[in-house]
Amino acid sequence: MKRWISNIAAATAACALIVICTTAAAAFPEKSIRIIVPYGVGGPADLCVRGVAEAMYANLGQPIIIENISGATGNIGLERVANAAPDGYTIAQASAASTANLMARPKASFDIVSGLKPIGKVCVASFTLAVAPALGVKTVEEFIRYAKANPGKLSYGSIGYGSSQHLVAEMFAAMTGLDILHVPFRGEAAVAAEIASGRIHMMFMAGAKPFIDGKLVAGLATTNRDTWPPIPSLPPIGKSALPGFSYNGWNGLMAPKGTPDAIVKRLSEALSRALTDEKVRAIIRTLGNDVGAGTPEDLAAQIRWDLSNFKRIIDERKLVFPE
């Protein structure tokens, strides 16, 4: 009898919780939503999400506030979101840098798989091999020849140790045999300024187009398998200088792990609708990126692929990263 009563009580409590969660999800959102971008202002993650925020506001009926909390290759901002109430009012703009960092430093990095829940991809990016205009090189082949003629004198930037920009550059160094120094920064905008000055010589950039258009950097090639539509003037590096070399990055929205599915669905639907807006699509493509799918399933599949691919790169290069 006691066990039966206990089971009834547990079932009643569970039903009550479901009703509360369902009611909360049905009313969502009732106040402003905060999106934490774990990188600096002006980078591709920041600019992509700012491009969709206004359109999402139109769909959700509540203001969307963007807050940049950078540091530790995105870990600080992502941990802030993971520790927030799982109610959909604090979400994160995650990226391929998050999955790369997790594989590079699993003990020290924030685990987006266990801590966050996919909402959808905002945009996808073909990295662009960007170099200092002062070098005077026009092609990947010219850059490789220049670097080999100046061993140990050149440097490349990334948004941090273990970031996707870092690992793609390591792939490039391995395939070309170049001796080039890695210098980490907190965002692509900061690296672009250093490349423009000639103090940094190269970077694989996720949001290179505005920096190319502004003549801060010189674009040589993209990492997409085929010609990248947002920057059709640049050749695919895998079909010119380095056959088989390719990679695509991404930026996407994620919620705290315990966020109800109904709220995640509401956010995903708002994101997906925002991504059909021609103004939003134009903003994303102006950055040199393309539009994401906006669904949880697509982002979850991308994360699984990233983790497998980055582990392979790290193992093959025998890379060791500071904790």
Short mmCIF file of C-alpha atoms in Angstrom, two decimals:
data_model
loop_
_atom_site.label_atom_id
_atom_site.label_comp_id
_atom_site.label_asym_id
_atom_site.label_seq_id
_atom_site.Cartn_x
_atom_site.Cartn_y
_atom_site.Cartn_z
CA MET A 1 0.00 0.00 0.00
CA LYS A 2 2.78 2.46 0.95
CA ARG A 3 4.62 1.70 -2.30
CA TRP A 4 1.38 2.23 -4.25
CA ILE A 5 0.75 5.57 -2.56
CA SER A 6 4.37 6.57 -3.18
CA ASN A 7 4.03 5.74 -6.88
CA ILE A 8 0.80 7.75 -7.11
CA ALA A 9 2.50 10.73 -5.43
CA ALA A 10 5.47 10.51 -7.79
CA ALA A 11 3.20 10.30 -10.82
CA THR A 12 1.14 13.25 -9.59
CA ALA A 13 4.29 15.33 -9.09
CA ALA A 14 5.54 14.40 -12.56
CA CYS A 15 2.22 15.38 -14.11
CA ALA A 16 2.28 18.68 -12.25
CA LEU A 17 5.79 19.37 -13.53
CA ILE A 18 4.72 18.61 -17.09
CA VAL A 19 1.76 20.99 -16.76
CA ILE A 20 4.01 23.75 -15.38
CA CYS A 21 6.60 23.27 -18.13
CA THR A 22 3.91 23.11 -20.84
CA THR A 23 2.26 26.28 -19.53
CA ALA A 24 5.62 28.09 -19.37
CA ALA A 25 6.49 26.98 -22.90
CA ALA A 26 3.08 28.07 -24.22
CA ALA A 27 3.57 31.56 -22.78
CA PHE A 28 7.20 31.87 -23.92
CA PRO A 29 8.58 34.45 -24.35
CA GLU A 30 7.23 36.92 -21.81
CA LYS A 31 10.33 39.10 -21.51
CA SER A 32 13.53 39.95 -23.36
CA ILE A 33 15.92 37.20 -24.43
CA ARG A 34 19.66 37.48 -23.93
CA ILE A 35 22.07 35.93 -26.42
CA ILE A 36 25.61 35.62 -25.09
CA VAL A 37 28.28 35.72 -27.77
CA PRO A 38 31.43 34.20 -26.23
CA TYR A 39 33.76 36.14 -28.54
CA GLY A 40 34.67 39.78 -29.14
CA VAL A 41 32.52 42.41 -30.85
CA GLY A 42 32.88 42.48 -34.63
CA GLY A 43 33.77 38.83 -35.20
CA PRO A 44 31.71 36.50 -37.44
CA ALA A 45 29.75 34.96 -34.55
CA ASP A 46 28.85 38.41 -33.25
CA LEU A 47 27.89 39.88 -36.61
CA CYS A 48 25.88 36.85 -37.74
CA VAL A 49 23.71 36.79 -34.64
CA ARG A 50 23.20 40.55 -34.72
CA GLY A 51 21.96 40.10 -38.27
CA VAL A 52 19.20 37.69 -37.22
CA ALA A 53 18.29 39.28 -33.85
CA GLU A 54 15.95 41.90 -35.28
CA ALA A 55 14.10 39.35 -37.43
CA MET A 56 13.80 36.97 -34.46
CA TYR A 57 12.39 39.84 -32.39
CA ALA A 58 9.69 40.29 -35.03
CA ASN A 59 8.80 36.60 -34.71
CA LEU A 60 9.01 36.33 -30.92
CA GLY A 61 7.58 39.71 -29.97
CA GLN A 62 10.27 40.35 -27.34
CA PRO A 63 13.57 42.27 -27.54
CA ILE A 64 16.79 40.30 -28.03
CA ILE A 65 19.84 41.61 -26.20
CA ILE A 66 23.32 40.67 -27.44
CA GLU A 67 26.04 40.46 -24.80
CA ASN A 68 29.68 39.74 -25.62
CA ILE A 69 31.54 37.77 -22.93
CA SER A 70 34.84 36.68 -24.44
CA GLY A 71 37.79 34.75 -23.07
CA ALA A 72 39.21 31.23 -22.81
CA THR A 73 38.30 30.45 -26.45
CA GLY A 74 34.64 30.98 -25.69
CA ASN A 75 34.51 28.90 -22.49
CA ILE A 76 33.64 31.80 -20.18
CA GLY A 77 30.55 32.88 -22.11
CA LEU A 78 29.33 29.35 -22.75
CA GLU A 79 29.65 28.39 -19.10
CA ARG A 80 27.60 31.48 -18.19
CA VAL A 81 24.78 30.20 -20.39
CA ALA A 82 25.03 26.62 -19.13
CA ASN A 83 24.65 27.88 -15.56
CA ALA A 84 21.67 30.10 -16.41
CA ALA A 85 18.07 29.08 -15.74
CA PRO A 86 16.96 26.61 -18.46
CA ASP A 87 14.00 28.75 -19.45
CA GLY A 88 15.04 30.02 -22.89
CA TYR A 89 15.77 33.57 -21.76
CA THR A 90 19.56 33.15 -21.80
CA ILE A 91 21.03 31.36 -24.83
CA ALA A 92 24.44 31.15 -26.47
CA GLN A 93 25.94 31.72 -29.87
CA ALA A 94 28.26 28.72 -30.15
CA SER A 95 30.56 27.87 -33.04
CA ALA A 96 33.01 25.38 -34.50
CA ALA A 97 35.57 26.95 -32.18
CA SER A 98 33.66 25.37 -29.30
CA THR A 99 33.91 21.83 -30.68
CA ALA A 100 37.54 22.31 -31.70
CA ASN A 101 38.47 23.58 -28.25
CA LEU A 102 36.69 20.66 -26.59
CA MET A 103 38.76 18.16 -28.58
CA ALA A 104 41.96 20.11 -28.03
CA ARG A 105 41.60 20.56 -24.26
CA PRO A 106 38.88 18.23 -22.99
CA LYS A 107 39.83 18.67 -19.31
CA ALA A 108 39.90 22.46 -19.42
CA SER A 109 37.19 23.21 -21.97
CA PHE A 110 33.49 23.66 -21.63
CA ASP A 111 31.61 20.63 -23.00
CA ILE A 112 28.81 21.93 -25.21
CA VAL A 113 27.47 18.39 -25.66
CA SER A 114 26.72 17.86 -21.97
CA GLY A 115 26.08 21.52 -21.08
CA LEU A 116 24.02 22.92 -23.94
CA LYS A 117 21.14 21.96 -26.20
CA PRO A 118 21.10 22.76 -29.96
CA ILE A 119 18.60 25.31 -31.28
CA GLY A 120 19.91 25.71 -34.81
CA LYS A 121 22.70 26.91 -37.09
CA VAL A 122 22.65 30.63 -37.86
CA CYS A 123 25.28 30.55 -40.58
CA VAL A 124 27.95 28.39 -42.15
CA ALA A 125 31.35 29.60 -43.22
CA SER A 126 34.03 28.61 -45.60
CA PHE A 127 37.28 29.74 -44.08
CA THR A 128 39.34 32.15 -46.18
CA LEU A 129 43.11 32.06 -46.27
CA ALA A 130 43.81 35.74 -45.57
CA VAL A 131 47.29 37.24 -45.62
CA ALA A 132 48.95 40.59 -44.96
CA PRO A 133 48.67 42.88 -48.00
CA ALA A 134 52.23 44.03 -47.32
CA LEU A 135 53.51 40.58 -48.36
CA GLY A 136 52.49 41.33 -51.93
CA VAL A 137 51.45 37.73 -52.67
CA LYS A 138 48.42 37.03 -54.86
CA THR A 139 48.03 33.25 -54.71
CA VAL A 140 48.40 30.40 -52.21
CA GLU A 141 51.36 29.10 -54.19
CA GLU A 142 53.11 32.49 -53.93
CA PHE A 143 52.49 32.61 -50.19
CA ILE A 144 53.91 29.10 -49.71
CA ARG A 145 57.04 30.03 -51.68
CA TYR A 146 57.44 33.24 -49.65
CA ALA A 147 57.01 31.40 -46.33
CA LYS A 148 59.50 28.72 -47.29
CA ALA A 149 62.01 31.41 -48.24
CA ASN A 150 61.54 32.99 -44.80
CA PRO A 151 61.37 30.05 -42.37
CA GLY A 152 60.45 30.95 -38.80
CA LYS A 153 59.79 34.60 -39.69
CA LEU A 154 56.06 34.45 -40.33
CA SER A 155 53.14 34.12 -37.92
CA TYR A 156 49.47 33.24 -38.16
CA GLY A 157 46.57 34.31 -35.97
CA SER A 158 43.62 32.43 -34.50
CA ILE A 159 40.85 33.14 -32.00
CA GLY A 160 42.62 30.94 -29.44
CA TYR A 161 44.51 27.71 -28.80
CA GLY A 162 42.47 24.77 -30.03
CA SER A 163 40.05 26.91 -32.04
CA SER A 164 38.94 25.74 -35.47
CA GLN A 165 41.02 28.53 -37.03
CA HIS A 166 44.03 27.16 -35.17
CA LEU A 167 43.45 23.55 -36.22
CA VAL A 168 42.80 24.40 -39.87
CA ALA A 169 46.03 26.39 -39.94
CA GLU A 170 47.81 23.35 -38.47
CA MET A 171 46.40 21.24 -41.28
CA PHE A 172 47.77 23.79 -43.75
CA ALA A 173 51.22 23.85 -42.10
CA ALA A 174 51.35 20.05 -42.13
CA MET A 175 50.45 19.78 -45.81
CA THR A 176 52.87 22.52 -46.87
CA GLY A 177 55.74 21.87 -44.44
CA LEU A 178 55.79 25.54 -43.38
CA ASP A 179 57.50 26.79 -40.22
CA ILE A 180 55.08 29.47 -39.02
CA LEU A 181 54.34 30.76 -35.51
CA HIS A 182 50.86 30.60 -33.96
CA VAL A 183 49.63 33.75 -32.14
CA PRO A 184 46.20 33.51 -30.43
CA PHE A 185 43.78 36.47 -30.15
CA ARG A 186 40.27 37.01 -28.75
CA GLY A 187 38.53 37.54 -32.07
CA GLU A 188 38.96 37.80 -35.83
CA ALA A 189 38.60 41.59 -35.86
CA ALA A 190 41.67 41.88 -33.63
CA VAL A 191 43.66 39.59 -35.93
CA ALA A 192 42.54 41.52 -39.02
CA ALA A 193 43.98 44.73 -37.54
CA GLU A 194 47.31 42.99 -36.93
CA ILE A 195 47.34 41.51 -40.44
CA ALA A 196 46.63 44.96 -41.88
CA SER A 197 49.65 46.31 -40.00
CA GLY A 198 51.85 43.43 -41.17
CA ARG A 199 52.60 42.25 -37.64
CA ILE A 200 50.64 39.02 -38.27
CA HIS A 201 50.98 37.44 -41.70
CA MET A 202 48.18 34.91 -42.14
CA MET A 203 44.91 33.56 -40.79
CA PHE A 204 42.17 31.17 -41.84
CA MET A 205 39.22 33.50 -41.23
CA ALA A 206 35.55 32.56 -40.86
CA GLY A 207 34.34 36.10 -41.60
CA ALA A 208 36.96 37.45 -43.99
CA LYS A 209 34.81 39.20 -46.60
CA PRO A 210 34.35 42.58 -44.87
CA PHE A 211 38.06 42.68 -44.07
CA ILE A 212 38.90 41.83 -47.69
CA ASP A 213 36.44 44.47 -48.95
CA GLY A 214 38.02 46.98 -46.56
CA LYS A 215 41.49 46.01 -47.83
CA LEU A 216 42.68 45.14 -44.32
CA VAL A 217 43.59 41.64 -45.51
CA ALA A 218 44.24 39.99 -48.86
CA GLY A 219 42.16 36.89 -49.61
CA LEU A 220 43.91 34.07 -51.45
CA ALA A 221 41.55 31.07 -51.39
CA THR A 222 38.66 29.47 -49.51
CA THR A 223 38.39 26.10 -47.78
CA ASN A 224 35.05 25.15 -49.34
CA ARG A 225 35.18 22.15 -51.67
CA ASP A 226 33.81 24.25 -54.52
CA THR A 227 33.74 27.95 -55.28
CA TRP A 228 32.23 29.68 -52.24
CA PRO A 229 29.19 31.70 -53.44
CA PRO A 230 29.69 34.69 -51.09
CA ILE A 231 33.28 35.15 -52.38
CA PRO A 232 33.23 33.70 -55.93
CA SER A 233 36.42 35.51 -56.94
CA LEU A 234 38.56 33.24 -54.72
CA PRO A 235 39.45 29.68 -55.76
CA PRO A 236 38.93 26.64 -53.51
CA ILE A 237 42.30 25.84 -51.99
CA GLY A 238 41.59 22.12 -52.41
CA LYS A 239 41.26 22.51 -56.17
CA SER A 240 44.34 24.67 -56.66
CA ALA A 241 47.33 24.65 -54.34
CA LEU A 242 46.47 21.77 -51.98
CA PRO A 243 44.25 19.06 -53.48
CA GLY A 244 41.81 17.60 -50.94
CA PHE A 245 42.13 20.45 -48.42
CA SER A 246 38.66 21.57 -47.23
CA TYR A 247 36.74 22.66 -44.14
CA ASN A 248 33.56 24.58 -43.26
CA GLY A 249 32.84 26.33 -39.98
CA TRP A 250 29.52 27.34 -38.42
CA ASN A 251 27.80 29.51 -35.85
CA GLY A 252 24.62 28.46 -34.07
CA LEU A 253 22.32 29.08 -31.13
CA MET A 254 22.24 26.78 -28.10
CA ALA A 255 20.26 26.76 -24.84
CA PRO A 256 21.05 25.43 -21.34
CA LYS A 257 20.77 21.63 -21.30
CA GLY A 258 17.54 21.39 -19.28
CA THR A 259 15.57 23.80 -21.45
CA PRO A 260 12.15 22.27 -22.34
CA ASP A 261 11.87 20.95 -25.88
CA ALA A 262 8.82 23.15 -26.53
CA ILE A 263 10.86 26.30 -25.78
CA VAL A 264 13.76 25.10 -27.93
CA LYS A 265 11.27 24.46 -30.72
CA ARG A 266 9.83 27.98 -30.35
CA LEU A 267 13.31 29.50 -30.57
CA SER A 268 14.27 27.27 -33.51
CA GLU A 269 11.12 28.19 -35.40
CA ALA A 270 11.81 31.89 -34.85
CA LEU A 271 15.40 31.41 -36.04
CA SER A 272 14.33 29.43 -39.11
CA ARG A 273 11.80 32.11 -40.07
CA ALA A 274 14.40 34.84 -39.53
CA LEU A 275 16.78 33.05 -41.89
CA THR A 276 14.23 33.27 -44.70
CA ASP A 277 14.24 37.08 -44.48
CA GLU A 278 16.09 38.44 -47.52
CA LYS A 279 17.58 41.28 -45.48
CA VAL A 280 19.03 38.80 -42.99
CA ARG A 281 20.33 36.56 -45.76
CA ALA A 282 22.02 39.53 -47.41
CA ILE A 283 23.71 40.53 -44.14
CA ILE A 284 25.03 37.01 -43.61
CA ARG A 285 26.35 36.77 -47.16
CA THR A 286 27.95 40.20 -46.94
CA LEU A 287 30.08 38.73 -44.15
CA GLY A 288 31.24 36.02 -46.54
CA ASN A 289 29.08 33.37 -44.88
CA ASP A 290 26.02 31.44 -46.00
CA VAL A 291 22.70 30.84 -44.27
CA GLY A 292 22.34 27.97 -41.78
CA ALA A 293 19.45 25.51 -41.54
CA GLY A 294 18.18 26.82 -38.19
CA THR A 295 17.09 23.40 -36.84
CA PRO A 296 18.25 21.48 -33.74
CA GLU A 297 18.78 18.28 -35.73
CA ASP A 298 21.11 19.91 -38.26
CA LEU A 299 23.23 21.55 -35.55
CA ALA A 300 23.43 18.33 -33.51
CA ALA A 301 24.70 16.44 -36.57
CA GLN A 302 27.28 19.18 -37.26
CA ILE A 303 28.60 18.97 -33.69
CA ARG A 304 29.02 15.19 -33.94
CA TRP A 305 30.93 15.55 -37.21
CA ASP A 306 33.18 18.27 -35.79
CA LEU A 307 34.18 16.26 -32.75
CA SER A 308 35.22 13.30 -34.90
CA ASN A 309 37.08 15.43 -37.45
CA PHE A 310 38.98 17.59 -34.96
CA LYS A 311 40.07 14.57 -32.96
CA ARG A 312 41.56 13.12 -36.13
CA ILE A 313 43.52 16.33 -36.86
CA ILE A 314 44.87 16.54 -33.31
CA ASP A 315 45.89 12.88 -33.28
CA GLU A 316 47.56 13.05 -36.68
CA ARG A 317 49.51 16.22 -35.82
CA LYS A 318 50.23 15.01 -32.26
CA LEU A 319 49.20 18.45 -31.03
CA VAL A 320 49.49 19.35 -27.34
CA PHE A 321 47.65 22.37 -25.98
CA PRO A 322 48.06 24.44 -22.81
CA GLU A 323 45.33 23.69 -20.24
#
